[in-house]
Every structure is written in structure tokens, then in C-alpha cells.
Coordinates of C-alpha atoms in Angstrom, one line a residue:
Chain A
M1 CA 117.7 84.5 97.8
D2 CA 116.1 85.0 101.1
W3 CA 115.2 88.6 101.8
T4 CA 112.2 88.5 103.9
D5 CA 112.2 89.3 107.6
D6 CA 110.3 87.1 110.0
G7 CA 107.3 86.9 107.8
E8 CA 105.3 89.3 110.0
H9 CA 105.3 91.9 107.2
A10 CA 104.6 89.4 104.3
D11 CA 101.1 90.9 103.7
L12 CA 102.4 94.4 103.6
R13 CA 105.2 93.5 101.2
S14 CA 102.8 91.6 99.0
G15 CA 100.4 94.6 99.0
V16 CA 103.0 97.0 97.9
R17 CA 104.3 94.6 95.3
Q18 CA 100.9 94.2 93.8
I19 CA 100.7 97.9 93.0
C20 CA 104.3 98.0 91.8
A21 CA 103.6 95.1 89.4
D22 CA 101.4 97.5 87.4
F23 CA 104.3 99.9 87.0
D24 CA 107.1 97.9 85.4
G25 CA 110.5 98.8 84.0
A26 CA 109.0 100.2 80.8
Y27 CA 106.9 102.6 82.9
W28 CA 109.9 103.9 84.8
R29 CA 112.1 104.1 81.7
G30 CA 109.4 106.0 79.9
L31 CA 109.6 108.7 82.5
E32 CA 113.3 109.5 81.9
P33 CA 114.8 112.0 81.9
D34 CA 112.6 114.1 84.1
A35 CA 108.9 113.2 84.0
Y36 CA 107.1 112.7 87.3
P37 CA 105.4 109.3 88.0
E38 CA 101.9 110.8 88.5
A39 CA 100.0 107.6 87.9
F40 CA 102.2 105.6 90.3
I41 CA 102.0 108.2 93.0
A42 CA 98.2 108.4 92.5
A43 CA 97.8 104.6 93.0
L44 CA 100.0 104.7 96.1
T45 CA 98.1 107.6 97.5
R46 CA 94.7 106.0 96.9
A47 CA 95.8 102.9 98.7
G48 CA 97.0 105.0 101.7
Y49 CA 100.7 104.1 101.6
L50 CA 102.0 107.7 101.4
G51 CA 99.9 108.7 104.5
A52 CA 101.1 105.6 106.3
L53 CA 103.2 107.4 108.9
I54 CA 100.5 109.9 109.8
P55 CA 98.6 109.0 113.0
T56 CA 95.2 107.5 112.6
E57 CA 93.5 110.4 114.4
Y58 CA 94.5 112.6 111.4
G59 CA 93.3 110.0 108.9
G60 CA 96.7 108.4 108.3
G61 CA 97.7 104.8 108.6
G62 CA 99.4 104.9 112.0
A63 CA 102.3 102.9 110.7
S64 CA 105.5 102.3 112.5
L65 CA 108.7 103.4 110.9
T66 CA 109.6 99.8 110.3
E67 CA 106.4 99.4 108.3
A68 CA 107.1 102.6 106.4
S69 CA 110.6 101.4 105.6
I70 CA 109.2 98.2 104.2
I71 CA 106.9 100.1 101.8
L72 CA 109.8 102.1 100.3
E73 CA 112.1 99.0 100.2
E74 CA 109.5 97.1 98.2
I75 CA 109.0 99.9 95.7
A76 CA 112.8 100.0 95.1
A77 CA 113.0 96.2 95.0
S78 CA 110.3 96.1 92.3
G79 CA 112.4 98.3 90.1
G80 CA 110.6 101.5 90.9
N81 CA 112.1 104.7 92.2
P82 CA 110.7 105.7 95.6
S83 CA 112.5 109.1 95.6
A84 CA 109.4 110.5 93.9
C85 CA 107.3 109.9 96.9
H86 CA 109.3 109.2 100.1
A87 CA 109.1 112.8 101.1
Q88 CA 105.3 112.8 101.2
M89 CA 105.7 110.1 103.9
Y90 CA 108.2 111.7 106.2
I91 CA 108.5 115.5 105.8
M92 CA 105.3 115.9 107.8
G93 CA 107.1 114.5 110.8
T94 CA 108.4 118.0 111.7
L95 CA 104.8 119.3 111.5
L96 CA 103.6 116.4 113.6
R97 CA 106.2 116.8 116.3
H98 CA 106.4 120.6 116.5
G99 CA 103.3 122.1 114.8
S100 CA 100.5 123.5 116.9
A101 CA 97.2 121.6 117.2
E102 CA 95.7 124.0 114.7
H103 CA 98.5 123.4 112.2
K104 CA 98.1 119.7 112.5
Q105 CA 94.4 119.8 112.1
R106 CA 94.7 122.1 109.1
Y107 CA 97.3 120.1 107.2
L108 CA 97.6 116.5 108.3
P109 CA 94.2 115.1 107.3
A110 CA 94.6 116.5 103.8
I111 CA 98.2 115.2 103.5
A112 CA 97.0 111.8 104.7
E113 CA 94.3 111.6 102.0
G114 CA 96.7 113.0 99.4
S115 CA 94.7 116.1 98.5
L116 CA 97.6 118.2 99.8
R117 CA 101.1 117.3 98.8
L118 CA 104.0 118.0 101.2
Q119 CA 106.9 116.8 99.2
A120 CA 109.4 119.8 99.3
F121 CA 111.9 120.5 102.0
G122 CA 113.9 123.7 101.5
V123 CA 117.2 123.5 103.5
T124 CA 120.3 123.3 101.3
E125 CA 121.6 126.5 99.7
P126 CA 124.3 127.2 97.1
G127 CA 126.6 128.6 99.9
A128 CA 125.7 126.1 102.5
G129 CA 125.6 122.4 101.8
S130 CA 126.4 120.0 104.7
E131 CA 127.1 123.0 107.0
T132 CA 123.4 123.8 107.4
T133 CA 123.9 126.5 110.0
R134 CA 125.5 128.7 107.3
I135 CA 122.3 129.1 105.3
S136 CA 121.5 132.7 104.5
T137 CA 117.9 132.7 103.3
R138 CA 116.4 135.2 105.7
A139 CA 112.8 135.4 107.1
E140 CA 112.1 138.8 108.7
R141 CA 109.2 139.4 110.9
T142 CA 107.0 142.4 110.0
P143 CA 103.6 143.5 111.4
D144 CA 101.9 141.7 108.4
G145 CA 103.8 138.5 108.7
W146 CA 107.2 137.2 107.4
I147 CA 109.2 138.4 104.4
V148 CA 111.5 135.8 103.0
N149 CA 114.5 136.4 100.7
G150 CA 117.2 134.0 99.5
Q151 CA 117.7 130.9 97.5
K152 CA 117.5 127.2 98.0
I153 CA 119.1 124.4 95.9
W154 CA 118.5 120.7 95.6
T155 CA 115.0 121.1 96.7
S156 CA 113.5 118.0 95.2
R157 CA 109.9 117.6 93.9
A158 CA 109.1 121.4 94.4
M159 CA 107.3 121.3 91.1
Y160 CA 105.1 118.5 92.3
S161 CA 104.4 119.7 95.8
D162 CA 101.7 122.1 97.2
L163 CA 103.5 122.8 100.4
M164 CA 107.1 123.5 101.3
L165 CA 108.8 123.0 104.7
L166 CA 111.4 125.8 104.8
L167 CA 114.4 126.4 107.0
A168 CA 115.4 130.0 107.1
R169 CA 117.5 132.3 109.3
T170 CA 115.4 134.6 111.5
T171 CA 118.4 135.9 113.3
P172 CA 121.6 136.5 111.4
Y173 CA 124.5 134.1 112.0
D174 CA 126.8 136.7 113.5
E175 CA 124.2 137.8 116.1
C176 CA 123.7 134.3 117.5
A177 CA 125.6 132.9 120.5
K178 CA 125.7 129.5 118.8
P179 CA 125.5 128.8 115.0
T180 CA 122.6 126.4 115.6
E181 CA 120.5 129.2 117.0
G182 CA 118.4 131.7 115.0
L183 CA 117.1 129.2 112.5
S184 CA 113.3 128.7 112.1
V185 CA 111.0 126.4 110.3
F186 CA 108.1 127.5 108.2
L187 CA 105.4 125.7 106.4
F188 CA 103.7 127.5 103.5
D189 CA 101.6 126.9 100.4
M190 CA 103.8 127.4 97.3
R191 CA 100.7 127.8 95.1
D192 CA 100.0 131.1 96.7
A193 CA 103.4 132.7 97.2
P194 CA 104.2 135.6 94.8
G195 CA 107.9 136.1 94.5
L196 CA 108.7 132.4 94.6
T197 CA 110.4 131.0 91.5
I198 CA 111.2 127.3 91.0
K199 CA 113.7 126.2 88.4
P200 CA 114.3 122.5 87.6
I201 CA 117.8 121.2 87.6
R202 CA 118.7 118.4 85.1
T203 CA 120.5 115.6 86.9
M204 CA 121.9 112.2 85.9
M205 CA 118.9 110.5 87.3
N206 CA 115.2 111.3 87.3
H207 CA 114.9 113.1 90.6
N208 CA 112.8 116.2 89.9
T209 CA 115.2 118.4 91.9
T210 CA 115.1 122.2 91.6
E211 CA 116.5 125.5 92.8
V212 CA 114.0 127.8 94.5
F213 CA 114.3 131.6 94.6
F214 CA 112.6 133.8 97.3
D215 CA 112.2 137.4 96.3
D216 CA 110.2 139.2 99.0
V217 CA 107.9 136.2 99.5
R218 CA 105.3 137.1 102.1
L219 CA 104.2 134.4 104.5
P220 CA 101.5 134.7 107.2
H221 CA 102.5 134.9 110.9
D222 CA 101.2 131.4 111.4
A223 CA 103.5 129.9 108.8
L224 CA 106.1 129.5 111.6
I225 CA 106.2 126.0 113.0
G226 CA 107.0 125.8 116.7
E227 CA 109.2 128.4 118.3
E228 CA 111.2 131.0 116.4
G229 CA 114.9 130.2 116.5
R230 CA 114.6 126.5 117.3
G231 CA 114.4 125.3 113.7
F232 CA 117.7 123.5 113.6
R233 CA 116.7 121.2 116.5
Y234 CA 113.4 120.5 114.8
I235 CA 115.1 119.5 111.5
L236 CA 117.5 117.3 113.3
D237 CA 114.6 115.4 114.9
G238 CA 113.4 114.2 111.6
M239 CA 116.8 113.1 110.2
N240 CA 117.0 109.7 111.9
A241 CA 113.7 108.7 110.3
E242 CA 114.8 109.9 106.9
R243 CA 118.1 108.0 107.1
I244 CA 116.4 104.8 108.1
L245 CA 114.0 105.2 105.2
I246 CA 116.7 106.0 102.7
A247 CA 118.7 102.9 103.9
S248 CA 115.6 100.8 103.2
E249 CA 115.4 102.2 99.7
C250 CA 119.1 101.2 99.2
I251 CA 118.3 97.7 100.5
G252 CA 115.5 97.5 97.9
D253 CA 117.8 98.8 95.1
G254 CA 120.3 96.2 96.1
R255 CA 117.7 93.4 96.0
F256 CA 116.6 94.4 92.6
L257 CA 120.1 94.6 91.2
L258 CA 121.2 91.3 92.7
E259 CA 118.1 89.4 91.7
R260 CA 118.5 90.6 88.1
A261 CA 122.3 89.9 88.1
V262 CA 121.8 86.4 89.6
A263 CA 119.2 85.6 87.0
Y264 CA 121.4 86.8 84.2
A265 CA 124.5 85.1 85.5
S266 CA 122.6 81.8 85.8
G267 CA 121.2 81.9 82.2
R268 CA 124.0 83.6 80.2
E269 CA 126.4 81.0 78.8
V270 CA 129.9 81.8 77.6
F271 CA 132.6 79.2 76.8
G272 CA 129.9 76.5 77.3
R273 CA 128.8 77.3 80.9
A274 CA 126.8 79.9 82.8
I275 CA 128.9 82.9 83.5
G276 CA 127.8 82.7 87.2
A277 CA 130.1 79.6 87.5
N278 CA 133.0 81.9 87.2
Q279 CA 134.3 83.3 90.5
G280 CA 135.1 86.6 88.9
V281 CA 131.3 87.0 88.4
Q282 CA 130.0 85.1 91.3
F283 CA 132.1 86.5 94.2
P284 CA 131.3 90.2 93.7
L285 CA 127.6 89.2 93.8
A286 CA 128.1 87.1 96.9
R287 CA 130.0 89.9 98.6
A288 CA 127.3 92.4 97.7
Y289 CA 124.6 90.0 99.1
A290 CA 126.5 89.7 102.4
A291 CA 126.9 93.5 102.6
L292 CA 123.2 94.0 101.9
R293 CA 122.0 91.5 104.5
A294 CA 124.3 93.0 107.1
A295 CA 123.0 96.5 106.3
D296 CA 119.5 95.2 106.4
L297 CA 120.0 94.0 110.0
V298 CA 121.3 97.4 111.1
R299 CA 118.3 99.0 109.3
F300 CA 115.8 96.9 111.2
D301 CA 117.7 97.5 114.5
A302 CA 117.6 101.3 113.9
A303 CA 113.9 101.2 112.9
A304 CA 113.0 99.1 116.0
R305 CA 114.8 101.5 118.3
Y306 CA 113.0 104.5 116.6
D307 CA 109.7 102.8 117.0
R308 CA 110.4 102.1 120.7
G309 CA 111.2 105.8 121.1
E310 CA 114.8 105.2 121.9
A311 CA 117.9 107.1 120.8
C312 CA 118.9 105.8 117.4
A313 CA 121.2 108.4 115.7
A314 CA 124.2 106.1 115.6
E315 CA 122.1 103.1 114.2
A316 CA 120.2 105.3 111.7
N317 CA 123.4 106.8 110.4
M318 CA 125.1 103.4 110.2
A319 CA 122.2 101.9 108.4
K320 CA 122.3 104.7 105.7
L321 CA 126.1 104.4 105.4
L322 CA 126.1 100.6 105.1
A323 CA 123.1 100.3 102.9
S324 CA 124.2 102.9 100.4
E325 CA 127.6 101.3 100.1
A326 CA 126.1 97.8 99.8
S327 CA 123.6 98.9 97.1
W328 CA 126.5 100.5 95.2
A329 CA 128.5 97.3 95.5
A330 CA 125.4 95.5 94.1
A331 CA 125.1 98.1 91.3
N332 CA 128.7 97.6 90.2
A333 CA 128.5 93.8 90.4
A334 CA 125.3 93.8 88.4
L335 CA 126.7 96.1 85.7
D336 CA 129.8 93.9 85.4
T337 CA 127.7 90.8 85.3
H338 CA 125.5 92.0 82.5
G339 CA 128.5 93.2 80.5
G340 CA 127.4 95.3 77.5
F341 CA 123.7 94.6 78.3
G342 CA 124.1 96.4 81.6
F343 CA 124.5 99.6 79.7
A344 CA 121.5 98.9 77.5
V345 CA 118.6 101.0 78.8
E346 CA 116.0 98.3 78.5
Y347 CA 117.7 96.1 81.1
D348 CA 117.1 98.8 83.9
I349 CA 120.5 98.1 85.4
E350 CA 122.1 101.4 84.3
R351 CA 119.0 103.3 85.6
K352 CA 119.2 101.7 89.0
F353 CA 123.0 102.2 88.9
R354 CA 122.4 105.9 88.5
E355 CA 119.5 106.1 91.0
T356 CA 121.3 104.3 93.9
R357 CA 124.5 106.2 93.5
L358 CA 122.8 109.3 94.9
Y359 CA 122.4 107.9 98.3
Q360 CA 126.1 108.0 99.2
V361 CA 125.9 111.7 98.8
A362 CA 122.3 112.6 99.8
P363 CA 120.4 113.3 102.0
V364 CA 123.7 113.4 104.0
N365 CA 127.2 112.7 102.7
N366 CA 128.6 109.4 104.0
N367 CA 131.7 111.3 105.1
L368 CA 129.6 113.3 107.5
I369 CA 128.2 110.0 108.9
L370 CA 131.8 108.8 109.5
A371 CA 132.6 112.1 111.2
Y372 CA 129.5 111.7 113.3
L373 CA 130.5 108.1 114.3
G374 CA 134.1 109.2 115.0
Q375 CA 133.2 112.1 117.1
H376 CA 130.0 111.2 118.9
V377 CA 130.1 107.4 119.1
L378 CA 133.9 106.7 119.4
G379 CA 134.7 110.0 121.2
L380 CA 137.5 111.0 118.8
P381 CA 138.4 114.7 118.2
K382 CA 136.0 116.7 116.0
S383 CA 137.0 116.5 112.4
Y384 CA 134.5 118.8 110.7
Chain B
M1 CA 72.6 92.8 102.7
K2 CA 74.8 89.9 103.7
I3 CA 77.1 88.8 100.9
A4 CA 79.5 85.9 100.9
V5 CA 82.4 85.7 98.4
C6 CA 83.9 82.3 97.7
V7 CA 87.6 82.5 96.9
K8 CA 90.3 80.0 96.1
Q9 CA 94.0 80.0 96.4
V10 CA 95.6 78.9 93.2
P11 CA 99.2 78.4 92.0
D12 CA 100.6 81.6 90.6
T13 CA 99.1 81.9 87.1
W14 CA 102.4 82.8 85.6
A15 CA 104.5 80.1 87.3
E16 CA 105.6 76.8 85.8
K17 CA 103.3 74.3 87.5
R18 CA 104.0 70.6 88.1
L19 CA 102.0 67.5 88.9
R20 CA 103.3 65.1 91.5
E21 CA 104.2 61.6 90.3
S22 CA 103.1 60.0 93.6
D23 CA 99.4 61.0 93.7
R24 CA 99.0 62.8 90.3
R25 CA 97.9 66.0 92.1
L26 CA 99.3 69.5 91.8
D27 CA 102.6 70.0 93.5
R28 CA 101.7 73.0 95.6
E29 CA 105.3 73.6 96.6
S30 CA 106.2 74.2 92.9
A31 CA 104.5 77.6 92.7
D32 CA 103.5 80.4 95.0
G33 CA 99.9 80.4 96.0
V34 CA 97.9 83.5 95.1
L35 CA 94.3 84.6 95.3
N36 CA 92.6 83.4 92.1
E37 CA 92.5 86.5 90.0
L38 CA 88.8 86.4 89.0
D39 CA 87.9 86.1 92.7
E40 CA 89.4 89.6 93.2
Y41 CA 86.6 90.9 90.8
A42 CA 84.1 89.0 92.9
V43 CA 85.4 90.6 96.1
E44 CA 85.4 94.0 94.5
E45 CA 81.8 93.6 93.3
A46 CA 80.7 92.6 96.8
L47 CA 82.4 95.6 98.4
R48 CA 80.8 97.9 95.8
L49 CA 77.4 96.4 96.6
V50 CA 77.7 96.9 100.3
E51 CA 79.1 100.4 99.8
A52 CA 76.0 101.3 97.8
H53 CA 73.4 99.3 99.8
G54 CA 74.9 98.6 103.2
G55 CA 75.6 95.2 104.7
E56 CA 78.7 93.1 105.2
V57 CA 81.0 90.8 103.2
T58 CA 82.2 87.4 104.3
I59 CA 85.0 85.6 102.5
V60 CA 84.5 81.8 102.3
S61 CA 87.4 79.6 101.2
M62 CA 88.2 75.9 101.2
G63 CA 91.9 75.1 101.0
P64 CA 95.0 74.1 102.9
E65 CA 96.6 76.1 105.7
R66 CA 98.5 78.4 103.5
A67 CA 95.2 79.5 101.7
A68 CA 94.9 81.7 104.8
E69 CA 97.2 84.1 103.0
S70 CA 94.6 84.5 100.2
V71 CA 91.8 84.8 102.7
R72 CA 93.7 87.7 104.4
K73 CA 94.3 89.3 101.0
A74 CA 90.5 89.3 100.4
L75 CA 90.0 90.7 103.9
S76 CA 92.6 93.4 103.2
M77 CA 90.6 94.6 100.3
G78 CA 87.8 95.4 102.8
A79 CA 85.7 92.3 103.5
D80 CA 84.5 92.1 107.1
A81 CA 85.0 88.5 108.1
A82 CA 86.0 85.1 106.8
I83 CA 85.3 81.4 107.0
H84 CA 88.2 79.1 106.1
V85 CA 87.5 75.4 105.7
S86 CA 90.7 73.4 106.0
D87 CA 91.2 69.7 106.6
D88 CA 93.7 67.2 105.3
G89 CA 90.8 65.0 104.4
L90 CA 89.7 67.5 101.8
A91 CA 92.8 67.0 99.7
G92 CA 91.9 65.6 96.2
S93 CA 88.4 67.0 96.3
D94 CA 86.8 67.4 92.8
A95 CA 84.3 70.0 91.9
L96 CA 81.4 68.0 93.3
A97 CA 83.0 67.6 96.7
T98 CA 84.1 71.2 96.7
S99 CA 80.6 72.4 96.0
L100 CA 79.3 70.1 98.8
V101 CA 81.8 71.7 101.3
L102 CA 81.1 75.3 100.2
A103 CA 77.3 74.8 100.2
R104 CA 77.5 73.3 103.8
A105 CA 79.6 76.2 105.0
L106 CA 77.2 78.8 103.4
D107 CA 74.0 77.2 104.4
G108 CA 71.9 78.6 107.3
R109 CA 73.9 81.8 107.7
D110 CA 71.3 84.1 106.1
F111 CA 73.4 85.2 103.1
D112 CA 71.4 87.1 100.6
V113 CA 74.0 86.9 97.8
V114 CA 76.9 84.5 97.2
I115 CA 79.5 85.7 94.6
F116 CA 82.1 83.6 92.8
G117 CA 84.7 84.5 90.2
S118 CA 83.5 82.7 87.0
E119 CA 86.4 80.3 87.0
S120 CA 89.7 79.5 88.8
T121 CA 92.9 79.8 86.8
D122 CA 94.0 76.3 87.8
A123 CA 91.0 74.0 87.1
R124 CA 89.1 76.3 84.8
M125 CA 85.9 74.3 85.0
S126 CA 83.4 77.1 85.9
V127 CA 81.0 74.6 87.4
V128 CA 81.4 75.1 91.2
P129 CA 79.1 78.2 91.4
A130 CA 76.2 76.4 89.7
M131 CA 76.8 73.2 91.8
V132 CA 76.7 75.3 95.0
A133 CA 73.5 77.1 93.8
E134 CA 71.9 73.7 93.0
R135 CA 72.8 72.3 96.4
L136 CA 71.5 75.3 98.2
G137 CA 68.4 75.4 96.0
W138 CA 69.0 79.0 95.2
A139 CA 68.7 80.9 91.9
M140 CA 71.9 81.1 89.8
L141 CA 73.1 84.0 87.7
T142 CA 76.3 83.2 85.8
F143 CA 78.9 85.3 84.0
A144 CA 77.7 88.6 85.2
Q145 CA 79.4 91.7 83.7
K146 CA 77.1 94.1 85.5
V147 CA 75.0 93.7 88.7
D148 CA 72.2 95.8 90.0
V149 CA 70.3 95.2 93.2
D150 CA 66.8 96.6 93.8
G151 CA 65.3 95.5 97.0
T152 CA 65.4 91.7 97.0
T153 CA 65.8 91.5 93.2
V154 CA 69.2 91.0 91.6
A155 CA 69.6 91.8 87.9
I156 CA 72.6 91.1 85.9
E157 CA 73.9 91.6 82.4
R158 CA 75.2 88.2 81.4
A159 CA 78.2 88.2 79.1
G160 CA 77.8 86.0 76.0
D161 CA 79.4 85.5 72.7
G162 CA 78.8 88.8 71.0
E163 CA 75.6 89.6 72.9
T164 CA 74.5 90.3 76.5
V165 CA 71.5 88.9 78.1
S166 CA 69.6 90.5 81.0
V167 CA 68.7 88.1 83.7
R168 CA 67.1 88.7 87.1
A169 CA 66.3 86.6 90.2
S170 CA 65.1 87.0 93.7
M171 CA 67.4 86.7 96.7
P172 CA 69.0 84.5 97.9
V173 CA 71.0 84.1 94.8
V174 CA 74.4 82.8 93.6
L175 CA 76.3 84.9 91.1
S176 CA 79.4 84.3 89.1
V177 CA 81.2 87.4 87.7
V178 CA 83.6 87.9 84.7
E179 CA 86.5 90.3 84.6
K180 CA 84.7 93.0 82.6
I181 CA 82.6 93.7 85.7
N182 CA 84.9 96.1 87.5
E183 CA 88.5 97.0 88.3
P184 CA 89.5 95.5 91.6
R185 CA 91.0 97.8 94.1
Y186 CA 94.5 97.4 95.6
P187 CA 94.5 96.4 99.2
S188 CA 95.2 99.6 101.1
F189 CA 97.7 100.1 103.9
K190 CA 95.0 100.4 106.5
G191 CA 93.2 97.4 104.9
I192 CA 96.3 95.2 105.3
M193 CA 96.8 96.2 108.9
A194 CA 93.1 95.7 109.7
A195 CA 92.9 92.3 108.0
K196 CA 95.2 90.8 110.7
K197 CA 92.5 91.6 113.3
K198 CA 89.4 90.5 111.4
P199 CA 87.6 87.4 112.5
V200 CA 88.4 84.2 110.6
E201 CA 86.2 81.2 111.5
S202 CA 88.0 77.9 111.0
L203 CA 86.0 74.9 110.0
D204 CA 86.8 71.3 109.1
I205 CA 85.0 68.2 107.9
A206 CA 83.7 67.3 111.3
S207 CA 82.5 70.7 112.3
L208 CA 80.6 70.9 109.0
G209 CA 79.0 67.5 109.8
L210 CA 80.1 66.0 106.5
D211 CA 80.8 62.4 105.8
A212 CA 84.5 62.1 105.3
A213 CA 83.9 59.5 102.5
A214 CA 81.9 62.1 100.5
V215 CA 84.8 64.5 100.2
G216 CA 88.5 64.5 99.4
A217 CA 90.0 61.9 97.0
S218 CA 87.8 59.1 98.4
G219 CA 84.6 61.1 97.4
A220 CA 85.9 62.3 94.1
W221 CA 83.8 61.3 91.0
S222 CA 86.8 62.0 88.7
E223 CA 90.4 60.8 89.0
V224 CA 93.6 61.6 87.2
A225 CA 94.6 58.2 85.7
D226 CA 97.8 59.4 84.0
F227 CA 99.5 62.5 82.8
A228 CA 102.4 63.5 80.6
A229 CA 104.5 66.6 80.2
R230 CA 103.4 69.0 77.5
P231 CA 105.3 68.1 74.4
A232 CA 107.9 70.7 73.4
K233 CA 106.6 73.3 70.9
A234 CA 107.3 72.2 67.3
A235 CA 108.8 74.7 65.0
G236 CA 106.2 76.8 63.2
T237 CA 105.7 77.2 59.5
V238 CA 107.2 80.4 58.2
V239 CA 105.4 82.0 55.3
T240 CA 107.7 84.3 53.3
D241 CA 105.6 86.9 51.5
E242 CA 106.7 87.2 47.9
G243 CA 103.4 88.7 46.7
D244 CA 101.4 85.5 47.5
G245 CA 101.7 85.6 51.3
G246 CA 97.9 85.9 51.8
A247 CA 97.1 83.0 49.5
Q248 CA 99.7 80.8 51.3
V249 CA 98.2 81.6 54.7
A250 CA 94.7 80.9 53.3
S251 CA 95.7 77.5 51.9
Y252 CA 97.4 76.6 55.2
L253 CA 94.2 77.4 57.0
V254 CA 92.2 75.3 54.5
E255 CA 94.6 72.4 55.0
Q256 CA 94.1 72.6 58.7
K257 CA 90.3 72.7 58.1
L258 CA 90.2 76.0 59.9
I259 CA 88.4 77.8 57.1

């Protein structure tokens, strides 16, 4: 199977794979159901991969989004689960684009070297999922700073992060001319935030997600990033990067699943021949491969546009849509190919099957991507 | 301190390797090429020495074009520059010819220390480091599991069978290291990016001023006359323990003259 791009990134791929080789399937299985991959994250951090997207003037790697996407793809393709660390790579984007010089100097060098973890992004709430403007967590300005009250849900890695990037309402929904106004972004240290409670949520895959409660949590004035009321725009700015990176993880998942399935289908003999000779086994794998390669091209197109500073919302969304569907097709084909062994934990197929299923739902539901394409790219009437 | 580390690209240790019928040499297409694992320990030790004492590290490799990948890997770990000797006329070189080429590439460049991994995972001869030292006329410290530098003196702990020996020599010196010596670092993201821009000097037989007849297959003192595939593994002997398992194993070992 040929997965590589033009070879320009061969050294980067090889470097990531070298670290991943020391963290095999047994390592990832051993973390189930909810342990955090501390040793893996430490190795990646030491080698500078998690600070790759931070500019070199702040001690980061100065990577392009294309390079960052390759790092996450290779982790997934090796059988690892990059969800434990991808946020450390890209959440800082909001700080980088909209933070003050003082903010950037205070946080970015420490995030780049890994001494400060920025892995938690508090947006979704129990009463506001995809309709982000409906969030009700409130930050009120007082003479001493901000007081935050409310609740977030599906805030991943909050137990393993020092900092949280938080979206909160600073003006109530009803008092705003537009729903997208009155939202603000805050960056604060969760280790020093009395009134903050984090509760893990058990999920079907090891994702370290939580719900977070704010009960009169006091934040300093300078926790505010950028201008008050412009938070929704700031958050949107980071979404294209996130979608391209998630698409890359799906491509990696798909590679892993297909490589395992092809190896199994080539070696497993039933009725005197390899099961891969049967079209019922072979064709779903071939179809998934074609879908993954197509998604991969859109992902590289989206990443290249992003790196050139061009608009790429349509491409980023399409990459995430196509890649998550392709990896799911690969997951189903791999499970069918392995038969009963696909359900056996030690084969890692069922684990990847669970892990990659998430990305049709998060970080944005694929239906919302279709709605975006329908309305904003094709010019059809608004559906949501 | 100027340190050179000699590295070799070898077929992936875990791959199924093949010899070619036509010339009885390794079929390099049959396996991915990787940086010889023990050479990573040599690179790591060189980097640690310059981190502690200052200086620079140069990677030196003899090998075909694609060995450039392994040279870049060593550079991505943090070495400063590289010398890659590549020439079609070097194909088929034995250990003597290889040591001749490496010694010529190293000579006259004011290196204080040259470090090798103690063996390559393909040939496993462990003789090239000593041959290079002999050709250069330098002291040789082999199988180091610990290295200390004090001024111009290099002291090592030499790994032996059940004992260690302390040996020291004055620079310039050739070292070979064993895997106990350190834990090689992973190439970092910045290291990988920087490696693409580091200087790699390309040399060939002519630029080294070597006699083409002294290297490659024509200069080899040894030749593969014939080879055969490894015979399939025979079924082992199963000892069923019915109270006398230990005695059965012992008598088997006696039969094999192992005890």
C-alpha cells in the first residue's frame, strides 16, 4: 500500500514512527478504559512534537499545519490514539492569534517546552451542543476581575491540563443584537481556581473527557483574551486547523485498520485459500482504500491552503467529513475481515473501531458540515 | 573537541533479508535501510560529550545513495555536519576496504575522537573500528560502556565477560561503544527540520585519492563463494515432566556435550 506523499516528509514520518514504535498495541490496550498515556505524551513532548505549531520565537517548532497533520496521522497509523495530545498542539492557536504580547510571552514558551499543558477547551454545554451561541456559562466583570458561573461538558483532558481556554457569555444572549456577539474567550490556570470542579465521564473509548462546573470561579482581569464580546469569531478562527488535524488522524486510523486487515486477509486461509481472494472480503477493503486516498488529497489541499494563508473552510470541512467517513468504512471492513478475532481486544481492531467512530460526531457533527457546504458553498437555503 | 561518528546504513534488523544469486551480495531492495542500531548509541555518546565539553560532531558514512537517509537521521539527532562517501566502485567492499575508505575520509581533519558502534547488525564483525585506528595510527578503545574525557585523556570502562576493565588513552583516539553506554535520544521535530539544512560533504573514490583497485569487490580480501538458504527449523524435542523432567533435560544436554 502506498500512503506516502511526495517523500518530502519522509524524515518527519520516520521520526514520529520511531517514538511510536516504543508504545505498541499492548501499551494502548493497557491504558483502557480511562488511563492517560503519560509516558507517550512525555516522549512526544521531549522531542518537541507537541510544540511543533508554536512559532520558533516562542521556542516552538515553527511547523506548518501540513507538518503538524503528518505528526498526528503517523501516531494514529502506528496504532496510537492522538486524541490524548492533539489539543496541546492546536488550542494555543487562539492565544497566538488573539492574545496580547504579554499573554504570548507568558504562556507560549512554557507550552512549547511542555512545562505548561494547554489541553482543555471549554465550549460545549449540556444545553448548547452544536448551537454554540446558546451557551449560558456567564463571566461577569467585577472590580476585582471576572466571576464565572455555569457548566461545560465534553471538555476533554481537563484532568490532564494546567490551563483551560474557556468560552463564556459576557453579555446575555437576549441583550445582544446578534447571537454571535457577547461571547468572550478566557485563558486561566485550573490549578489555582477555587470553585472549579472537574468530573470525568466514562465513554466507550479512552478519551479522558469530563464535565466542568464553575461555581463563582474568580479569574483575573487579564484572563480575557483579545476583546470582550468577540470570542465567537476567535473560536471560529481555530476550527479550520482543528478539522484538518482531525481529518489527518482519521487518515492514520484508516491506514492502521487497512494495513492490519490486508495482512490478515492475506494470511488467513478458509476453504483452502486466503480469505482476501474472496470479493466479499476484498472489495470493502479496496473501497475503503480508495475513499481514504481521496480524503487524503482533500486533507493535503486544505492544509496547503491553510499554510498559504488562504481561505480553506470548505476544504477543511470536507477533509474532516470525507476522512471520518473513510476511516469508518475501513473500521467496518477491518472488523468484518477479522471475523471473531476483530472483537478480540488483543488485535486492536475493536479499539480503533471505537476510537475512529468519534470523529463523525466530534469536534463537529458531519451533518453540520453538510449544512455548511449546502448553505455557504452551494448557496442553498439555510437548513439549521 | 571535534568528534566524528562513523555510521552505517544496514537492512532493517527485523526484516527477512536475501542474498542475490547474481553477485552473492545482499539484495538491498529486499529490506528497508535503517541506521545501524548500535551507531545510534555512538551518536548519542558524541552528542553528550560535546554537550558536556563543547565541540562539534561530524557524521561519516560510506554507503550507496540511499544511505543519505541514515546520515540525515544521525544529523536529526543533533550532529552538526556529515561526510558521505558514495561510489558505485565501492560496492562489494570488505572490512579492510571499508576501513581504508573511512580512514582516508577521517584523516587530516583534526578529529580528536572517532566513535563507532561496536558492530553492525548485518556483518557483525566488529573489526572495522580497530582497522581504522590502525590505519590512522591512533589509540583504540573498544567496547566502551562508559566514557570520560579529561583534557586530552579519554578513559573508558570496557565491557567484558563478567568484568569491566578501565582503559585510558590520549587523543586522538578511536572508540567503539556498546549499547549499555546510554539511551539514544529520539530525533526531535526541530532536529528533523534542521537536518535538511546541515552541510553534507559528498566524497567518492577519486576525491579521496584512492586506488579503485584497492576498494570494492576487486580489492576485497574475502569473497562469498557460495550460499544456501537457512534450513527450515527442525521440530524440537518435547520433554514431558512426569517427575523426572529435570533428569531428562540434563541427559539431553549431556548427549549434546553441552554439560
